[in-house]
């Protein structure tokens, strides 16, 4: 066998081996992601009532969405929730990572405290949060009464309910952001900061012009993940507020759930899900095309 033949078969064999190793992942994605997505798309084109087969309705469900005030209210709540939670959780995560990457005493203890919420499910987190934010027996309102402060209507007040959801979500998400940022910070050589100090850069200048750009890949990753999570938030809101009061905390996923499993209009719920998928794909594609830091070495 000639050397040229070996060179030709070598890369081709490596390619086939790579596809062989990737094939289980492709099969799982196809069965558990692509097939359900196609099924949801088909259902979104049907008129259903939860009993029997649906009837083809074309784009009627999507047309109804355009004139549904509750859909737009849920969309606005989702966008507002995302706009608040994403930057706050990333900023707090970055700040915590910078502190824990320094010579802070008992760094291991603080890291563990921040990471512990990651090990707790969203349902369990929301159940624990009800012990804090319950209007009648919650720890927080009891503390307010002890201090002589007025009670806060965490369940019956729209703004207060929304704030409670945001606070619980931040407590749950900051640890994940901190962990990713901490990994990025530990990949930055100390000689870089030492050179900046020798040049007279202050601590803020080093953070603003060196640390933030150098953790750009981590920021890109976390931005995508936090936005996707925020648009898909369900468990915390479902347990803590149920989307109330008066739809003040209703988001797209809780609205789709209520539509599909309470009113049993699976076609309309699937249409909401497809719109949510389109929003996520559009945002991810836009970030991928416009964010140059994704290709930098963190």
Short mmCIF file of N, CA and C in Angstrom, two decimals, residues 187-285:
data_model
loop_
_atom_site.label_atom_id
_atom_site.label_comp_id
_atom_site.label_asym_id
_atom_site.label_seq_id
_atom_site.Cartn_x
_atom_site.Cartn_y
_atom_site.Cartn_z
N UNK A 187 -7.93 31.59 34.75
CA UNK A 187 -7.18 31.36 33.53
C UNK A 187 -6.36 32.57 33.09
N UNK A 188 -6.48 33.67 33.82
CA UNK A 188 -5.72 34.89 33.51
C UNK A 188 -4.42 34.87 34.32
N UNK A 189 -3.30 35.00 33.66
CA UNK A 189 -2.01 34.97 34.34
C UNK A 189 -1.82 36.16 35.26
N UNK A 190 -1.21 35.92 36.41
CA UNK A 190 -0.97 36.99 37.38
C UNK A 190 0.01 38.02 36.83
N UNK A 191 0.84 37.62 35.88
CA UNK A 191 1.80 38.56 35.33
C UNK A 191 1.13 39.70 34.58
N UNK A 192 -0.08 39.46 34.07
CA UNK A 192 -0.82 40.51 33.36
C UNK A 192 -1.18 41.63 34.34
N UNK A 193 -1.73 41.27 35.48
CA UNK A 193 -2.10 42.28 36.47
C UNK A 193 -0.84 42.92 37.09
N UNK A 194 0.20 42.14 37.24
CA UNK A 194 1.43 42.69 37.80
C UNK A 194 2.02 43.75 36.88
N UNK A 195 1.96 43.50 35.57
CA UNK A 195 2.45 44.49 34.61
C UNK A 195 1.62 45.76 34.67
N UNK A 196 0.30 45.60 34.84
CA UNK A 196 -0.57 46.78 34.93
C UNK A 196 -0.28 47.57 36.20
N UNK A 197 -0.04 46.87 37.30
CA UNK A 197 0.30 47.58 38.54
C UNK A 197 1.60 48.35 38.40
N UNK A 198 2.59 47.76 37.74
CA UNK A 198 3.87 48.46 37.54
C UNK A 198 3.69 49.69 36.67
N UNK A 199 2.71 49.65 35.76
CA UNK A 199 2.44 50.81 34.91
C UNK A 199 1.59 51.87 35.60
N UNK A 200 1.21 51.62 36.85
CA UNK A 200 0.47 52.61 37.61
C UNK A 200 -1.03 52.51 37.53
N UNK A 201 -1.57 51.41 37.00
CA UNK A 201 -3.02 51.26 36.88
C UNK A 201 -3.63 51.03 38.26
N UNK A 202 -4.74 51.70 38.53
CA UNK A 202 -5.44 51.51 39.81
C UNK A 202 -6.24 50.21 39.76
N UNK A 203 -6.78 49.83 40.92
CA UNK A 203 -7.59 48.61 40.98
C UNK A 203 -8.79 48.67 40.06
N UNK A 204 -9.49 49.82 40.04
CA UNK A 204 -10.65 49.97 39.17
C UNK A 204 -10.25 49.92 37.70
N UNK A 205 -9.14 50.56 37.37
CA UNK A 205 -8.69 50.54 35.97
C UNK A 205 -8.33 49.13 35.53
N UNK A 206 -7.69 48.37 36.40
CA UNK A 206 -7.38 46.98 36.05
C UNK A 206 -8.65 46.15 35.86
N UNK A 207 -9.63 46.41 36.72
CA UNK A 207 -10.90 45.67 36.60
C UNK A 207 -11.64 46.07 35.34
N UNK A 208 -11.69 47.37 35.06
CA UNK A 208 -12.49 47.87 33.92
C UNK A 208 -11.84 47.54 32.59
N UNK A 209 -10.52 47.73 32.48
CA UNK A 209 -9.88 47.61 31.17
C UNK A 209 -9.13 46.29 30.95
N UNK A 210 -9.05 45.47 32.00
CA UNK A 210 -8.34 44.20 31.84
C UNK A 210 -9.22 43.01 32.21
N UNK A 211 -9.76 43.03 33.42
CA UNK A 211 -10.53 41.87 33.87
C UNK A 211 -11.78 41.66 33.03
N UNK A 212 -12.56 42.72 32.84
CA UNK A 212 -13.82 42.57 32.10
C UNK A 212 -13.58 42.10 30.66
N UNK A 213 -12.65 42.70 29.90
CA UNK A 213 -12.41 42.18 28.53
C UNK A 213 -11.87 40.75 28.52
N UNK A 214 -11.02 40.40 29.49
CA UNK A 214 -10.41 39.08 29.48
C UNK A 214 -11.39 37.96 29.84
N UNK A 215 -12.47 38.30 30.54
CA UNK A 215 -13.50 37.29 30.82
C UNK A 215 -14.64 37.40 29.81
N UNK A 216 -14.34 38.01 28.65
CA UNK A 216 -15.35 38.15 27.61
C UNK A 216 -16.00 36.84 27.19
N UNK A 217 -15.23 35.76 26.95
CA UNK A 217 -15.87 34.48 26.59
C UNK A 217 -16.82 33.96 27.66
N UNK A 218 -16.45 34.14 28.92
CA UNK A 218 -17.34 33.72 30.01
C UNK A 218 -18.61 34.56 30.01
N UNK A 219 -18.46 35.86 29.76
CA UNK A 219 -19.62 36.74 29.70
C UNK A 219 -20.54 36.35 28.55
N UNK A 220 -19.96 36.03 27.40
CA UNK A 220 -20.76 35.61 26.24
C UNK A 220 -21.55 34.35 26.57
N UNK A 221 -20.90 33.37 27.17
CA UNK A 221 -21.56 32.12 27.53
C UNK A 221 -22.67 32.36 28.54
N UNK A 222 -22.38 33.14 29.59
CA UNK A 222 -23.36 33.38 30.64
C UNK A 222 -24.53 34.22 30.14
N UNK A 223 -24.27 35.14 29.24
CA UNK A 223 -25.36 35.95 28.70
C UNK A 223 -26.37 35.05 27.98
N UNK A 224 -25.87 34.16 27.15
CA UNK A 224 -26.76 33.24 26.43
C UNK A 224 -27.52 32.35 27.41
N UNK A 225 -26.80 31.76 28.36
CA UNK A 225 -27.43 30.83 29.29
C UNK A 225 -28.44 31.51 30.20
N UNK A 226 -28.13 32.72 30.67
CA UNK A 226 -29.05 33.42 31.57
C UNK A 226 -30.30 33.89 30.85
N UNK A 227 -30.14 34.35 29.63
CA UNK A 227 -31.32 34.78 28.87
C UNK A 227 -32.21 33.60 28.56
N UNK A 228 -31.62 32.48 28.14
CA UNK A 228 -32.41 31.29 27.85
C UNK A 228 -33.14 30.82 29.11
N UNK A 229 -32.42 30.79 30.23
CA UNK A 229 -33.07 30.38 31.47
C UNK A 229 -34.21 31.34 31.84
N UNK A 230 -33.96 32.63 31.73
CA UNK A 230 -34.97 33.61 32.14
C UNK A 230 -36.22 33.53 31.28
N UNK A 231 -36.05 33.27 29.99
CA UNK A 231 -37.22 33.13 29.13
C UNK A 231 -37.96 31.82 29.38
N UNK A 232 -37.25 30.82 29.93
CA UNK A 232 -37.87 29.53 30.19
C UNK A 232 -38.22 29.33 31.66
N UNK A 233 -38.12 30.37 32.48
CA UNK A 233 -38.37 30.22 33.90
C UNK A 233 -39.79 29.71 34.12
N UNK A 234 -39.91 28.72 34.99
CA UNK A 234 -41.24 28.15 35.26
C UNK A 234 -41.39 27.72 36.72
N UNK A 235 -40.47 26.86 37.19
CA UNK A 235 -40.66 26.21 38.48
C UNK A 235 -40.78 27.18 39.64
N UNK A 236 -39.89 28.17 39.71
CA UNK A 236 -39.94 29.11 40.83
C UNK A 236 -41.23 29.91 40.81
N UNK A 237 -41.62 30.41 39.65
CA UNK A 237 -42.85 31.20 39.55
C UNK A 237 -44.07 30.33 39.81
N UNK A 238 -44.07 29.12 39.27
CA UNK A 238 -45.23 28.23 39.42
C UNK A 238 -45.49 27.91 40.88
N UNK A 239 -44.46 27.65 41.65
CA UNK A 239 -44.62 27.29 43.06
C UNK A 239 -44.83 28.53 43.93
N UNK A 240 -44.08 29.59 43.66
CA UNK A 240 -44.08 30.75 44.55
C UNK A 240 -45.32 31.63 44.36
N UNK A 241 -45.71 31.89 43.13
CA UNK A 241 -46.83 32.80 42.88
C UNK A 241 -47.91 32.21 41.97
N UNK A 242 -47.59 31.16 41.22
CA UNK A 242 -48.57 30.60 40.30
C UNK A 242 -48.91 31.52 39.15
N UNK A 243 -48.08 32.52 38.91
CA UNK A 243 -48.37 33.49 37.85
C UNK A 243 -49.18 34.68 38.31
N UNK A 244 -49.69 34.64 39.54
CA UNK A 244 -50.49 35.74 40.08
C UNK A 244 -49.62 36.72 40.85
N UNK A 245 -50.27 37.67 41.51
CA UNK A 245 -51.72 37.90 41.50
C UNK A 245 -52.14 38.69 40.26
N UNK A 246 -53.28 38.34 39.74
CA UNK A 246 -53.84 39.02 38.55
C UNK A 246 -52.82 39.04 37.41
N UNK A 247 -52.16 37.90 37.20
CA UNK A 247 -51.20 37.71 36.09
C UNK A 247 -49.98 38.63 36.20
N UNK A 248 -49.71 39.15 37.38
CA UNK A 248 -48.57 40.06 37.55
C UNK A 248 -47.25 39.35 37.34
N UNK A 249 -47.20 38.05 37.62
CA UNK A 249 -45.96 37.30 37.43
C UNK A 249 -46.11 36.21 36.38
N UNK A 250 -47.14 36.30 35.58
CA UNK A 250 -47.33 35.32 34.51
C UNK A 250 -46.27 35.54 33.42
N UNK A 251 -45.57 34.46 33.06
CA UNK A 251 -44.57 34.52 32.00
C UNK A 251 -45.01 33.55 30.90
N UNK A 252 -44.26 33.51 29.82
CA UNK A 252 -44.67 32.73 28.66
C UNK A 252 -44.83 31.25 28.99
N UNK A 253 -43.90 30.70 29.78
CA UNK A 253 -43.97 29.26 30.05
C UNK A 253 -45.14 28.94 30.97
N UNK A 254 -45.39 29.75 32.00
CA UNK A 254 -46.53 29.49 32.87
C UNK A 254 -47.84 29.68 32.12
N UNK A 255 -47.88 30.64 31.20
CA UNK A 255 -49.09 30.85 30.39
C UNK A 255 -49.31 29.65 29.48
N UNK A 256 -48.24 29.14 28.88
CA UNK A 256 -48.36 27.95 28.03
C UNK A 256 -48.82 26.75 28.85
N UNK A 257 -48.29 26.61 30.06
CA UNK A 257 -48.70 25.50 30.93
C UNK A 257 -50.19 25.59 31.26
N UNK A 258 -50.63 26.77 31.69
CA UNK A 258 -52.05 26.94 32.03
C UNK A 258 -52.94 26.67 30.81
N UNK A 259 -52.49 27.13 29.65
CA UNK A 259 -53.28 26.92 28.44
C UNK A 259 -53.34 25.46 28.05
N UNK A 260 -52.23 24.76 28.18
CA UNK A 260 -52.18 23.38 27.74
C UNK A 260 -52.76 22.39 28.72
N UNK A 261 -52.61 22.64 30.06
CA UNK A 261 -53.01 21.64 31.04
C UNK A 261 -54.18 22.06 31.91
N UNK A 262 -54.56 23.33 31.90
CA UNK A 262 -55.72 23.78 32.66
C UNK A 262 -56.91 23.96 31.73
N UNK A 263 -56.77 24.82 30.74
CA UNK A 263 -57.84 24.98 29.74
C UNK A 263 -57.79 23.91 28.66
N UNK A 264 -56.68 23.14 28.61
CA UNK A 264 -56.51 21.98 27.73
C UNK A 264 -56.60 22.35 26.25
N UNK A 265 -56.05 23.48 25.91
CA UNK A 265 -55.94 23.88 24.51
C UNK A 265 -54.48 23.68 24.10
N UNK A 266 -54.13 22.43 23.78
CA UNK A 266 -52.74 22.11 23.49
C UNK A 266 -52.22 22.79 22.23
N UNK A 267 -53.10 23.00 21.25
CA UNK A 267 -52.67 23.66 20.02
C UNK A 267 -52.21 25.08 20.28
N UNK A 268 -52.98 25.82 21.09
CA UNK A 268 -52.61 27.20 21.41
C UNK A 268 -51.36 27.23 22.28
N UNK A 269 -51.25 26.28 23.24
CA UNK A 269 -50.06 26.21 24.08
C UNK A 269 -48.83 25.90 23.25
N UNK A 270 -48.96 25.01 22.27
CA UNK A 270 -47.83 24.70 21.39
C UNK A 270 -47.41 25.91 20.57
N UNK A 271 -48.39 26.72 20.16
CA UNK A 271 -48.07 27.94 19.42
C UNK A 271 -47.27 28.91 20.29
N UNK A 272 -47.62 29.02 21.56
CA UNK A 272 -46.84 29.86 22.48
C UNK A 272 -45.42 29.32 22.59
N UNK A 273 -45.29 28.00 22.69
CA UNK A 273 -43.97 27.40 22.78
C UNK A 273 -43.13 27.64 21.54
N UNK A 274 -43.75 27.59 20.36
CA UNK A 274 -43.00 27.82 19.13
C UNK A 274 -42.55 29.27 19.03
N UNK A 275 -43.37 30.20 19.50
CA UNK A 275 -42.96 31.61 19.52
C UNK A 275 -41.78 31.79 20.46
N UNK A 276 -41.83 31.14 21.61
CA UNK A 276 -40.73 31.21 22.57
C UNK A 276 -39.45 30.64 21.96
N UNK A 277 -39.57 29.52 21.25
CA UNK A 277 -38.41 28.93 20.59
C UNK A 277 -37.83 29.89 19.55
N UNK A 278 -38.67 30.53 18.78
CA UNK A 278 -38.21 31.47 17.76
C UNK A 278 -37.48 32.65 18.39
N UNK A 279 -37.99 33.14 19.51
CA UNK A 279 -37.33 34.25 20.21
C UNK A 279 -35.94 33.83 20.67
N UNK A 280 -35.83 32.64 21.25
CA UNK A 280 -34.54 32.15 21.75
C UNK A 280 -33.55 31.94 20.61
N UNK A 281 -33.99 31.36 19.52
CA UNK A 281 -33.09 31.14 18.38
C UNK A 281 -32.62 32.47 17.79
N UNK A 282 -33.52 33.43 17.72
CA UNK A 282 -33.17 34.74 17.16
C UNK A 282 -32.16 35.45 18.05
N UNK A 283 -32.38 35.41 19.36
CA UNK A 283 -31.45 36.07 20.28
C UNK A 283 -30.07 35.41 20.21
N UNK A 284 -30.04 34.08 20.23
CA UNK A 284 -28.76 33.37 20.20
C UNK A 284 -28.00 33.65 18.91
N UNK A 285 -28.72 33.64 17.78
CA UNK A 285 -28.08 33.91 16.50
C UNK A 285 -27.53 35.34 16.45
#
